[in-house]
mmCIF file of C-alpha atoms and ligand atoms in Angstrom:
data_model
loop_
_atom_site.group_PDB
_atom_site.id
_atom_site.type_symbol
_atom_site.label_atom_id
_atom_site.label_comp_id
_atom_site.label_asym_id
_atom_site.label_seq_id
_atom_site.Cartn_x
_atom_site.Cartn_y
_atom_site.Cartn_z
ATOM 1 C CA MET A 980 105.658 128.993 102.270
ATOM 2 C CA HIS A 981 103.461 131.852 100.815
ATOM 3 C CA PHE A 982 102.524 130.041 98.064
ATOM 4 C CA THR A 983 101.654 126.265 96.886
ATOM 5 C CA PHE A 984 102.075 124.728 93.929
ATOM 6 C CA THR A 985 99.525 123.291 91.553
ATOM 7 C CA TYR A 986 100.078 119.267 90.751
ATOM 8 C CA ILE A 987 100.560 118.332 87.675
ATOM 9 C CA PRO A 988 99.704 115.082 86.362
ATOM 10 C CA HIS A 989 101.809 113.618 84.259
ATOM 11 C CA ASN A 990 103.319 110.936 81.842
ATOM 12 C CA ILE A 991 106.640 111.338 84.059
ATOM 13 C CA GLU A 992 104.693 108.865 87.656
ATOM 14 C CA LYS A 993 105.228 105.854 84.788
ATOM 15 C CA LEU A 994 108.791 106.252 86.569
ATOM 16 C CA GLN A 995 106.841 105.178 90.267
ATOM 17 C CA GLU A 996 104.677 103.034 88.798
ATOM 18 C CA TYR A 997 107.707 101.237 87.681
ATOM 19 C CA LEU A 998 109.253 101.660 91.517
ATOM 20 C CA ASP A 999 105.608 101.255 93.428
ATOM 21 C CA PHE A 1000 105.556 98.036 91.072
ATOM 22 C CA LEU A 1001 108.833 97.042 91.965
ATOM 23 C CA PHE A 1002 108.800 97.262 95.291
ATOM 24 C CA TYR A 1003 104.866 95.826 95.886
ATOM 25 C CA GLU A 1004 105.486 92.978 93.364
ATOM 26 C CA VAL A 1005 108.374 92.071 92.983
ATOM 27 C CA TRP A 1006 110.675 92.578 96.399
ATOM 28 C CA LEU A 1007 108.313 92.076 98.862
ATOM 29 C CA LYS A 1008 107.179 89.057 97.312
ATOM 30 C CA ALA A 1009 110.657 87.644 96.929
ATOM 31 C CA ASP A 1010 110.909 83.686 97.367
ATOM 32 C CA GLY A 1011 113.345 81.477 94.930
ATOM 33 C CA ASP A 1012 115.722 83.049 92.672
ATOM 34 C CA PHE A 1013 114.866 85.700 90.336
ATOM 35 C CA ASP A 1014 114.283 85.828 86.411
ATOM 36 C CA ALA A 1015 112.444 87.811 84.033
ATOM 37 C CA ASP A 1016 109.131 85.743 85.326
ATOM 38 C CA LYS A 1017 108.787 88.235 88.099
ATOM 39 C CA LEU A 1018 108.201 90.928 86.112
ATOM 40 C CA SER A 1019 105.145 88.354 84.519
ATOM 41 C CA GLY A 1020 102.633 91.684 86.088
ATOM 42 C CA HIS A 1021 103.921 94.237 84.586
ATOM 43 C CA PRO A 1022 104.845 93.920 80.878
ATOM 44 C CA GLU A 1023 105.792 96.707 79.930
ATOM 45 C CA LEU A 1024 108.459 96.884 83.066
ATOM 46 C CA GLN A 1025 109.072 93.560 81.929
ATOM 47 C CA GLN A 1026 109.595 93.896 78.671
ATOM 48 C CA ILE A 1027 111.975 96.724 79.594
ATOM 49 C CA TYR A 1028 113.870 94.221 81.665
ATOM 50 C CA ILE A 1029 114.489 92.047 79.229
ATOM 51 C CA ASP A 1030 115.909 94.873 76.652
ATOM 52 C CA LEU A 1031 118.393 96.010 79.151
ATOM 53 C CA GLY A 1032 119.832 92.894 79.839
ATOM 54 C CA TYR A 1033 120.782 92.245 75.899
ATOM 55 C CA LYS A 1034 122.545 96.428 76.173
ATOM 56 C CA GLU A 1035 126.302 96.605 76.653
ATOM 57 C CA GLY A 1036 125.951 100.204 78.960
ATOM 58 C CA LYS A 1037 126.123 100.520 82.530
ATOM 59 C CA TRP A 1038 123.373 102.616 83.008
ATOM 60 C CA ALA A 1039 121.225 99.180 82.104
ATOM 61 C CA GLN A 1040 123.594 96.337 83.857
ATOM 62 C CA PHE A 1041 123.062 99.188 86.793
ATOM 63 C CA PHE A 1042 119.402 99.004 86.726
ATOM 64 C CA ASN A 1043 118.772 95.187 86.239
ATOM 65 C CA SER A 1044 121.026 94.130 88.770
ATOM 66 C CA SER A 1045 120.034 96.587 91.036
ATOM 67 C CA ILE A 1046 116.697 95.070 90.811
ATOM 68 C CA GLU A 1047 118.426 91.440 91.544
ATOM 69 C CA ASN A 1048 120.582 92.248 94.233
ATOM 70 C CA ILE A 1049 117.482 94.239 95.986
ATOM 71 C CA TYR A 1050 115.967 91.146 95.689
ATOM 72 C CA ARG A 1051 118.065 88.908 97.182
ATOM 73 C CA GLU A 1052 118.181 90.984 100.350
ATOM 74 C CA PHE A 1053 114.826 90.846 100.137
ATOM 75 C CA LEU A 1054 114.336 87.067 100.638
ATOM 76 C CA LYS A 1055 116.052 87.097 104.338
ATOM 77 C CA LEU A 1056 113.776 88.979 105.032
ATOM 78 C CA ASP A 1057 111.192 87.474 107.396
ATOM 79 C CA SER A 1058 107.490 88.710 106.898
ATOM 80 C CA LYS A 1059 107.537 90.758 109.970
ATOM 81 C CA TYR A 1060 110.196 92.980 108.269
ATOM 82 C CA ARG A 1061 108.548 93.400 105.627
ATOM 83 C CA ALA A 1062 105.053 93.777 106.790
ATOM 84 C CA PHE A 1063 106.943 96.464 108.380
ATOM 85 C CA LEU A 1064 109.050 98.232 105.774
ATOM 86 C CA SER A 1065 105.791 98.019 103.268
ATOM 87 C CA VAL A 1066 104.171 100.303 105.737
ATOM 88 C CA ARG A 1067 107.487 102.474 105.060
ATOM 89 C CA TYR A 1068 107.129 102.175 101.875
ATOM 90 C CA ALA A 1069 103.559 104.077 101.737
ATOM 91 C CA ASN A 1070 104.406 106.519 104.236
ATOM 92 C CA ASN A 1071 107.266 107.505 102.485
ATOM 93 C CA ASN A 1072 105.264 108.299 99.568
ATOM 94 C CA ASN A 1073 102.279 109.774 101.599
ATOM 95 C CA ILE A 1074 104.376 113.245 101.467
ATOM 96 C CA GLU A 1075 101.184 114.915 102.888
ATOM 97 C CA GLY A 1076 101.054 112.649 105.009
ATOM 98 C CA LEU A 1077 104.012 113.650 106.526
ATOM 99 C CA CYS A 1078 103.666 117.476 106.345
ATOM 100 C CA CYS A 1079 100.526 117.257 108.448
ATOM 101 C CA ASP A 1080 100.145 114.248 110.271
ATOM 102 C CA LYS A 1081 103.105 113.549 112.889
ATOM 103 C CA THR A 1082 101.900 110.261 112.920
ATOM 104 C CA ILE A 1083 102.761 109.725 110.498
ATOM 105 C CA GLU A 1084 106.368 107.574 110.920
ATOM 106 C CA PRO A 1085 108.991 108.410 107.487
ATOM 107 C CA ILE A 1086 111.843 105.713 107.242
ATOM 108 C CA THR A 1087 114.875 106.680 106.918
ATOM 109 C CA TYR A 1088 118.292 104.424 105.296
ATOM 110 C CA GLU A 1089 119.690 104.868 108.851
ATOM 111 C CA GLU A 1090 117.582 103.037 110.305
ATOM 112 C CA ILE A 1091 116.695 100.283 107.576
ATOM 113 C CA SER A 1092 121.130 100.086 108.359
ATOM 114 C CA GLN A 1093 120.877 98.915 112.335
ATOM 115 C CA SER A 1094 119.429 95.988 111.423
ATOM 116 C CA HIS A 1095 119.794 95.013 107.701
ATOM 117 C CA PRO A 1096 122.448 96.949 106.771
ATOM 118 C CA ASP A 1097 123.028 94.938 102.870
ATOM 119 C CA LEU A 1098 119.425 96.171 102.943
ATOM 120 C CA SER A 1099 120.241 99.688 103.171
ATOM 121 C CA LYS A 1100 123.565 100.073 101.388
ATOM 122 C CA ALA A 1101 121.667 97.451 98.249
ATOM 123 C CA LEU A 1102 118.152 100.392 98.811
ATOM 124 C CA LYS A 1103 120.607 103.632 98.588
ATOM 125 C CA SER A 1104 123.251 102.595 95.918
ATOM 126 C CA PHE A 1105 119.385 102.821 93.266
ATOM 127 C CA TYR A 1106 117.514 105.007 94.906
ATOM 128 C CA SER A 1107 120.298 107.985 94.725
ATOM 129 C CA LYS A 1108 120.889 107.094 91.326
ATOM 130 C CA LEU A 1109 117.443 106.760 90.508
ATOM 131 C CA TYR A 1110 116.832 111.046 89.746
ATOM 132 C CA GLY A 1111 120.049 113.099 88.054
ATOM 133 C CA SER A 1112 122.101 113.087 85.094
ATOM 134 C CA ASN A 1113 123.290 109.566 85.924
ATOM 135 C CA SER A 1114 120.244 107.449 85.875
ATOM 136 C CA PRO A 1115 119.576 105.002 84.507
ATOM 137 C CA PHE A 1116 115.964 106.353 83.593
ATOM 138 C CA ASN A 1117 117.697 108.879 80.373
ATOM 139 C CA LEU A 1118 117.937 105.413 79.434
ATOM 140 C CA GLU A 1119 116.140 105.312 75.641
ATOM 141 C CA ASP A 1120 113.496 102.561 77.822
ATOM 142 C CA PHE A 1121 112.319 105.056 80.177
ATOM 143 C CA GLY A 1122 112.023 107.683 77.918
ATOM 144 C CA PHE A 1123 114.831 109.557 78.359
ATOM 145 C CA LEU A 1124 114.106 111.468 82.542
ATOM 146 C CA ASN A 1125 116.399 114.349 81.770
ATOM 147 C CA LYS A 1126 116.315 115.036 77.869
ATOM 148 C CA ASP A 1127 111.826 113.997 77.527
ATOM 149 C CA LEU A 1128 110.589 113.659 80.161
ATOM 150 C CA ILE A 1129 111.381 116.244 82.762
ATOM 151 C CA THR A 1130 111.833 119.090 80.655
ATOM 152 C CA ASP A 1131 108.160 118.855 79.925
ATOM 153 C CA TYR A 1132 107.123 117.833 83.041
ATOM 154 C CA ASP A 1133 108.500 121.602 83.354
ATOM 155 C CA MET A 1134 106.840 122.807 80.975
ATOM 156 C CA ALA A 1135 103.460 121.892 81.984
ATOM 157 C CA PHE A 1136 104.108 122.731 85.756
ATOM 158 C CA MET A 1137 105.311 126.232 84.678
ATOM 159 C CA GLU A 1138 102.479 126.807 82.470
ATOM 160 C CA LYS A 1139 100.299 126.257 85.198
ATOM 161 C CA ASN A 1140 102.727 127.532 88.268
ATOM 162 C CA ASN A 1141 103.506 130.648 86.296
ATOM 163 C CA GLN A 1142 103.839 133.155 89.761
ATOM 164 C CA GLN A 1143 107.893 133.070 88.660
ATOM 165 C CA VAL A 1144 108.926 133.929 92.123
ATOM 166 C CA CYS A 1145 110.154 131.883 95.045
ATOM 167 C CA PRO A 1146 107.167 130.440 97.452
ATOM 168 C CA PHE A 1147 110.163 129.504 99.832
ATOM 169 C CA CYS A 1148 111.502 132.848 100.567
ATOM 170 C CA ALA A 1149 109.820 135.183 97.858
ATOM 171 C CA LEU A 1150 113.470 136.899 97.803
ATOM 172 C CA THR A 1151 114.017 135.448 94.430
ATOM 173 C CA HIS A 1152 113.118 135.123 90.796
ATOM 174 C CA LEU A 1153 112.081 131.119 89.543
ATOM 175 C CA LYS A 1154 112.493 130.791 85.501
ATOM 176 C CA ALA A 1155 110.045 129.764 83.776
ATOM 177 C CA ASN A 1156 109.149 128.924 80.360
ATOM 178 C CA ASN A 1157 110.325 132.563 78.655
ATOM 179 C CA HIS A 1158 113.599 131.390 79.469
ATOM 180 C CA SER A 1159 115.652 128.222 77.951
ATOM 181 C CA TYR A 1160 116.851 126.807 81.564
ATOM 182 C CA ARG A 1161 115.115 125.659 84.107
ATOM 183 C CA GLU A 1162 115.115 125.194 87.533
ATOM 184 C CA ALA A 1163 116.491 122.621 89.886
ATOM 185 C CA TYR A 1164 114.410 120.834 91.744
ATOM 186 C CA ASP A 1165 114.413 119.780 95.044
ATOM 187 C CA HIS A 1166 113.668 116.787 96.907
ATOM 188 C CA TYR A 1167 111.516 118.488 99.681
ATOM 189 C CA ILE A 1168 111.343 115.092 102.047
ATOM 190 C CA PRO A 1169 115.673 114.995 101.769
ATOM 191 C CA LYS A 1170 117.205 111.146 98.468
ATOM 192 C CA GLY A 1171 119.985 110.922 100.373
ATOM 193 C CA SER A 1172 118.125 110.228 103.808
ATOM 194 C CA TYR A 1173 114.843 108.319 102.940
ATOM 195 C CA PRO A 1174 114.303 105.687 100.354
ATOM 196 C CA PHE A 1175 111.426 105.439 97.686
ATOM 197 C CA ASN A 1176 110.508 108.933 96.886
ATOM 198 C CA VAL A 1177 112.986 110.156 94.853
ATOM 199 C CA LEU A 1178 110.603 110.136 92.086
ATOM 200 C CA ASN A 1179 108.051 111.038 93.564
ATOM 201 C CA PHE A 1180 106.348 113.729 91.899
ATOM 202 C CA ARG A 1181 104.751 115.804 95.381
ATOM 203 C CA ASN A 1182 108.300 115.731 96.886
ATOM 204 C CA LEU A 1183 109.989 117.634 94.925
ATOM 205 C CA ALA A 1184 109.074 120.938 94.280
ATOM 206 C CA PRO A 1185 111.023 123.947 92.139
ATOM 207 C CA MET A 1186 113.315 126.395 94.306
ATOM 208 C CA CYS A 1187 115.453 128.805 94.260
ATOM 209 C CA ASN A 1188 119.059 128.319 93.896
ATOM 210 C CA GLU A 1189 119.754 130.163 96.929
ATOM 211 C CA CYS A 1190 116.780 127.755 98.924
ATOM 212 C CA ASN A 1191 117.939 124.662 96.870
ATOM 213 C CA SER A 1192 121.694 124.598 97.392
ATOM 214 C CA THR A 1193 122.796 127.549 100.497
ATOM 215 C CA TYR A 1194 120.279 126.737 102.770
ATOM 216 C CA LYS A 1195 117.695 123.618 102.722
ATOM 217 C CA LEU A 1196 120.779 121.965 101.672
ATOM 218 C CA SER A 1197 119.889 118.261 102.747
ATOM 219 C CA LYS A 1198 117.364 119.671 106.135
ATOM 220 C CA SER A 1199 114.444 118.027 106.722
ATOM 221 C CA PRO A 1200 111.620 119.907 108.125
ATOM 222 C CA LEU A 1201 110.596 116.194 108.874
ATOM 223 C CA TYR A 1202 112.828 116.291 112.157
ATOM 224 C CA PRO A 1203 114.482 119.254 113.252
ATOM 225 C CA ILE A 1204 117.892 117.455 113.996
ATOM 226 C CA ASP A 1205 119.033 114.267 112.951
ATOM 227 C CA PRO A 1206 116.416 111.852 112.750
ATOM 228 C CA LEU A 1207 118.204 109.157 114.605
ATOM 229 C CA LYS A 1208 118.934 111.624 117.503
ATOM 230 C CA GLY A 1209 115.547 113.770 117.596
ATOM 231 C CA LYS A 1210 112.815 111.534 117.275
ATOM 232 C CA ASN A 1211 110.334 112.918 119.658
ATOM 233 C CA ALA A 1212 111.255 115.993 117.969
ATOM 234 C CA ARG A 1213 108.971 115.155 114.891
ATOM 235 C CA THR A 1214 107.970 118.172 113.670
ATOM 236 C CA LYS A 1215 104.856 119.121 110.632
ATOM 237 C CA ALA A 1216 105.668 121.313 107.500
ATOM 238 C CA PHE A 1217 103.870 123.244 104.577
ATOM 239 C CA TYR A 1218 103.042 120.828 102.040
ATOM 240 C CA PRO A 1219 104.560 122.460 98.646
ATOM 241 C CA TYR A 1220 100.765 121.248 96.792
ATOM 242 C CA ALA A 1221 98.684 121.305 99.830
ATOM 243 C CA ASP A 1222 95.365 122.188 97.875
ATOM 244 C CA ASP A 1223 94.982 125.540 101.625
ATOM 245 C CA HIS A 1224 97.565 127.249 101.914
ATOM 246 C CA PRO A 1225 97.041 130.084 105.385
ATOM 247 C CA GLU A 1226 97.195 133.742 104.353
ATOM 248 C CA ILE A 1227 100.639 134.802 105.943
ATOM 249 C CA SER A 1228 101.861 137.160 107.498
ATOM 250 C CA PHE A 1229 104.529 139.396 108.523
ATOM 251 C CA LYS A 1230 105.421 141.415 111.564
ATOM 252 C CA ILE A 1231 108.821 143.522 111.462
ATOM 253 C CA GLU A 1232 110.065 145.393 114.361
ATOM 254 C CA ILE A 1233 113.048 147.805 115.048
ATOM 255 C CA SER A 1234 114.891 149.003 117.680
ATOM 256 C CA ASN A 1235 117.030 151.266 116.311
ATOM 257 C CA SER A 1236 116.137 154.312 115.207
ATOM 258 C CA ASN A 1237 119.178 154.849 112.143
ATOM 259 C CA ILE A 1238 117.559 153.089 109.425
ATOM 260 C CA LEU A 1239 120.465 154.033 107.006
ATOM 261 C CA ASN A 1240 122.676 151.735 109.441
ATOM 262 C CA LEU A 1241 120.334 148.767 110.858
ATOM 263 C CA THR A 1242 122.038 146.175 111.548
ATOM 264 C CA PRO A 1243 120.544 141.897 112.234
ATOM 265 C CA ASP A 1244 120.368 142.245 116.087
ATOM 266 C CA ASP A 1245 118.101 145.446 115.475
ATOM 267 C CA ILE A 1246 115.203 143.548 114.089
ATOM 268 C CA SER A 1247 112.803 141.092 114.783
ATOM 269 C CA ILE A 1248 110.370 139.238 112.255
ATOM 270 C CA THR A 1249 108.162 137.124 113.061
ATOM 271 C CA ILE A 1250 105.777 135.204 110.485
ATOM 272 C CA HIS A 1251 102.083 134.572 111.044
ATOM 273 C CA ALA A 1252 99.113 132.700 110.057
ATOM 274 C CA ASP A 1253 95.932 133.170 109.532
ATOM 275 C CA SER A 1254 94.890 130.132 111.197
ATOM 276 C CA GLY A 1255 97.509 128.529 113.820
ATOM 277 C CA TYR A 1256 100.038 127.022 111.648
ATOM 278 C CA LYS A 1257 102.695 127.538 113.971
ATOM 279 C CA GLU A 1258 104.640 124.293 113.576
ATOM 280 C CA GLU A 1259 104.575 124.608 110.357
ATOM 281 C CA ILE A 1260 106.222 128.321 110.216
ATOM 282 C CA GLU A 1261 108.836 127.065 112.663
ATOM 283 C CA THR A 1262 109.627 124.829 110.232
ATOM 284 C CA TRP A 1263 109.582 126.876 107.348
ATOM 285 C CA MET A 1264 111.711 129.462 108.872
ATOM 286 C CA ARG A 1265 113.920 126.833 110.158
ATOM 287 C CA VAL A 1266 114.874 124.577 106.778
ATOM 288 C CA PHE A 1267 115.497 128.191 104.906
ATOM 289 C CA GLY A 1268 117.054 129.840 107.284
ATOM 290 C CA LEU A 1269 114.582 133.214 106.313
ATOM 291 C CA GLU A 1270 115.545 134.891 109.987
ATOM 292 C CA GLU A 1271 118.784 135.558 108.890
ATOM 293 C CA ARG A 1272 117.388 136.438 104.835
ATOM 294 C CA TYR A 1273 115.079 138.716 105.562
ATOM 295 C CA LYS A 1274 116.934 140.886 108.204
ATOM 296 C CA ALA A 1275 120.028 140.943 105.878
ATOM 297 C CA THR A 1276 117.377 141.725 103.439
ATOM 298 C CA LEU A 1277 116.298 144.945 105.733
ATOM 299 C CA CYS A 1278 119.644 145.871 106.554
ATOM 300 C CA SER A 1279 120.478 145.320 102.699
ATOM 301 C CA PRO A 1280 121.573 149.254 101.155
ATOM 302 C CA ASN A 1281 119.498 147.510 97.741
ATOM 303 C CA ASP A 1282 116.568 146.698 99.531
ATOM 304 C CA GLY A 1283 115.693 147.969 103.361
ATOM 305 C CA GLN A 1284 117.960 151.453 102.439
ATOM 306 C CA VAL A 1285 116.287 152.196 99.239
ATOM 307 C CA TRP A 1286 112.916 151.805 100.157
ATOM 308 C CA PHE A 1287 113.335 153.793 103.783
ATOM 309 C CA ASN A 1288 115.352 156.899 101.250
ATOM 310 C CA LYS A 1289 112.699 156.080 98.390
ATOM 311 C CA ALA A 1290 109.731 157.331 100.613
ATOM 312 C CA ILE A 1291 111.228 160.412 101.747
ATOM 313 C CA ASP A 1292 112.570 161.458 98.218
ATOM 314 C CA GLU A 1293 109.108 160.259 96.876
ATOM 315 C CA PHE A 1294 107.274 162.269 99.555
ATOM 316 C CA GLU A 1295 109.758 165.869 98.766
ATOM 317 C CA ASN A 1296 108.883 165.216 95.399
ATOM 318 C CA ALA A 1297 105.076 164.833 95.406
ATOM 319 C CA LYS A 1298 105.085 168.032 97.718
ATOM 320 C CA GLU A 1299 106.872 169.723 94.551
ATOM 321 C CA LEU A 1300 104.630 168.695 91.837
ATOM 322 C CA ALA A 1301 101.313 167.645 93.224
ATOM 323 C CA ASN A 1302 101.055 170.390 96.322
ATOM 324 C CA ILE A 1303 100.818 167.197 98.438
ATOM 325 C CA VAL A 1304 101.769 168.410 102.410
ATOM 326 C CA ASP A 1305 100.417 165.397 104.487
ATOM 327 C CA TYR A 1306 102.964 163.002 104.592
ATOM 328 C CA ASP A 1307 100.601 160.473 105.810
ATOM 329 C CA VAL A 1308 98.182 160.501 102.595
ATOM 330 C CA PHE A 1309 100.957 160.296 100.487
ATOM 331 C CA TYR A 1310 102.467 157.208 102.578
ATOM 332 C CA LYS A 1311 99.009 155.212 102.152
ATOM 333 C CA ARG A 1312 99.294 155.453 98.804
ATOM 334 C CA ILE A 1313 103.158 154.087 98.525
ATOM 335 C CA LEU A 1314 102.091 151.075 101.129
ATOM 336 C CA ARG A 1315 98.642 150.585 99.362
ATOM 337 C CA GLU A 1316 101.369 149.267 96.530
ATOM 338 C CA ALA A 1317 103.310 146.753 98.484
ATOM 339 C CA GLN A 1318 100.157 145.483 100.140
ATOM 340 C CA LYS A 1319 98.627 145.152 96.926
ATOM 341 C CA TYR A 1320 102.114 143.031 95.270
ATOM 342 C CA PRO A 1321 103.426 141.721 98.208
ATOM 343 C CA LEU A 1322 105.510 138.975 95.916
ATOM 344 C CA SER A 1323 106.760 142.003 93.817
ATOM 345 C CA ASP A 1324 109.908 143.435 95.004
ATOM 346 C CA LYS A 1325 109.981 141.527 98.365
ATOM 347 C CA GLY A 1326 107.001 144.111 98.937
ATOM 348 C CA PHE A 1327 105.484 141.405 102.148
ATOM 349 C CA LEU A 1328 109.049 142.293 103.954
ATOM 350 C CA LYS A 1329 108.450 146.263 102.429
ATOM 351 C CA ALA A 1330 105.355 147.178 103.780
ATOM 352 C CA GLN A 1331 105.671 145.767 106.842
ATOM 353 C CA PHE A 1332 108.868 147.647 107.363
ATOM 354 C CA LEU A 1333 107.876 151.203 105.785
ATOM 355 C CA GLU A 1334 104.325 150.804 108.178
ATOM 356 C CA GLU A 1335 107.412 150.350 111.421
ATOM 357 C CA CYS A 1336 109.233 153.201 110.330
ATOM 358 C CA ARG A 1337 106.138 155.345 110.427
ATOM 359 C CA LYS A 1338 105.350 153.799 113.519
ATOM 360 C CA LYS A 1339 108.081 155.219 115.216
ATOM 361 C CA GLY A 1340 107.728 158.257 114.025
ATOM 362 C CA LEU A 1341 110.887 158.024 111.118
ATOM 363 C CA PHE A 1342 108.911 160.354 108.682
ATOM 364 C CA ASN A 1343 107.266 162.777 111.196
ATOM 365 C CA SER A 1344 109.373 165.656 110.313
ATOM 366 C CA ILE A 1345 109.987 165.581 106.391
HETATM 367 ZN ZN1 ZN B 2085 113.650 130.731 97.315
#
């Protein structure tokens, strides 16, 4: 990715704390019939459970009955499988570890369903509804997830992460605090396949609609193909909240001198980092379809073609106005501008594209 976000500690993390308590202290320790006393280690959550028991609404009933259903499924598990799930629960929530260390194994609903189909079903029924407009966490008892908690979290997040460009593509603006709407948050490790981390905000990152809803969808940064079939293909990925992120550089090669009629086949794009990161870059390009999108940008009449034409037009103007006759001097100035602001007007692509045009001698005849 072009840059990483800074993680923002926030009161919204209490929801993940509830979920951690349920997993480690209630379900993993399942023994005997379930009742409210099983929640006595967390008085706040216990009170919510009791209060929801008196409410009629479907969300209240869904939350309480889900806790009880999953508890009943855990009763059937032997201690070995409970220990196994405990490790995998921690792994699924170690987002940085999953991204950076291929020895850390996540678990999917499909894997659980191979040996424990009813447990997998109960978990998916619960976790798949926890984030979004139908979440029981939208109840007042939990602090109104969508209306208050996420809105407040997003304000704090965008105040700190104010670049206002999507870090996953840098092609698109990212809505921030000057907008009345907020950008959607993507589950980086997809919530449809992996249980336990749906409200872990280290697994949630705002991204542009094109990245989120057109290209990434449910693609996993951890496996290039179906996780069940692609065990050996576990891949590393950039962690969206990493403290250290390498300098990214782009190289563009063009095999056609007719810039106004370029096709994607005429272009080769490679992305490098200053200190390796080959696998992370491959994952990034795969998940977000970057090769296709960057090539399409260079072929676009409103991007690549305009950059090329403007470079020629502006030099003609500069020659008339300022007696500049050396194209190289002029060119170095516009290249410097594009390099100085790589995230503005797709400067990271523009600079390399114009450099390749110059290398091919396309400005020599001006
Ligand atoms: Zn994007």
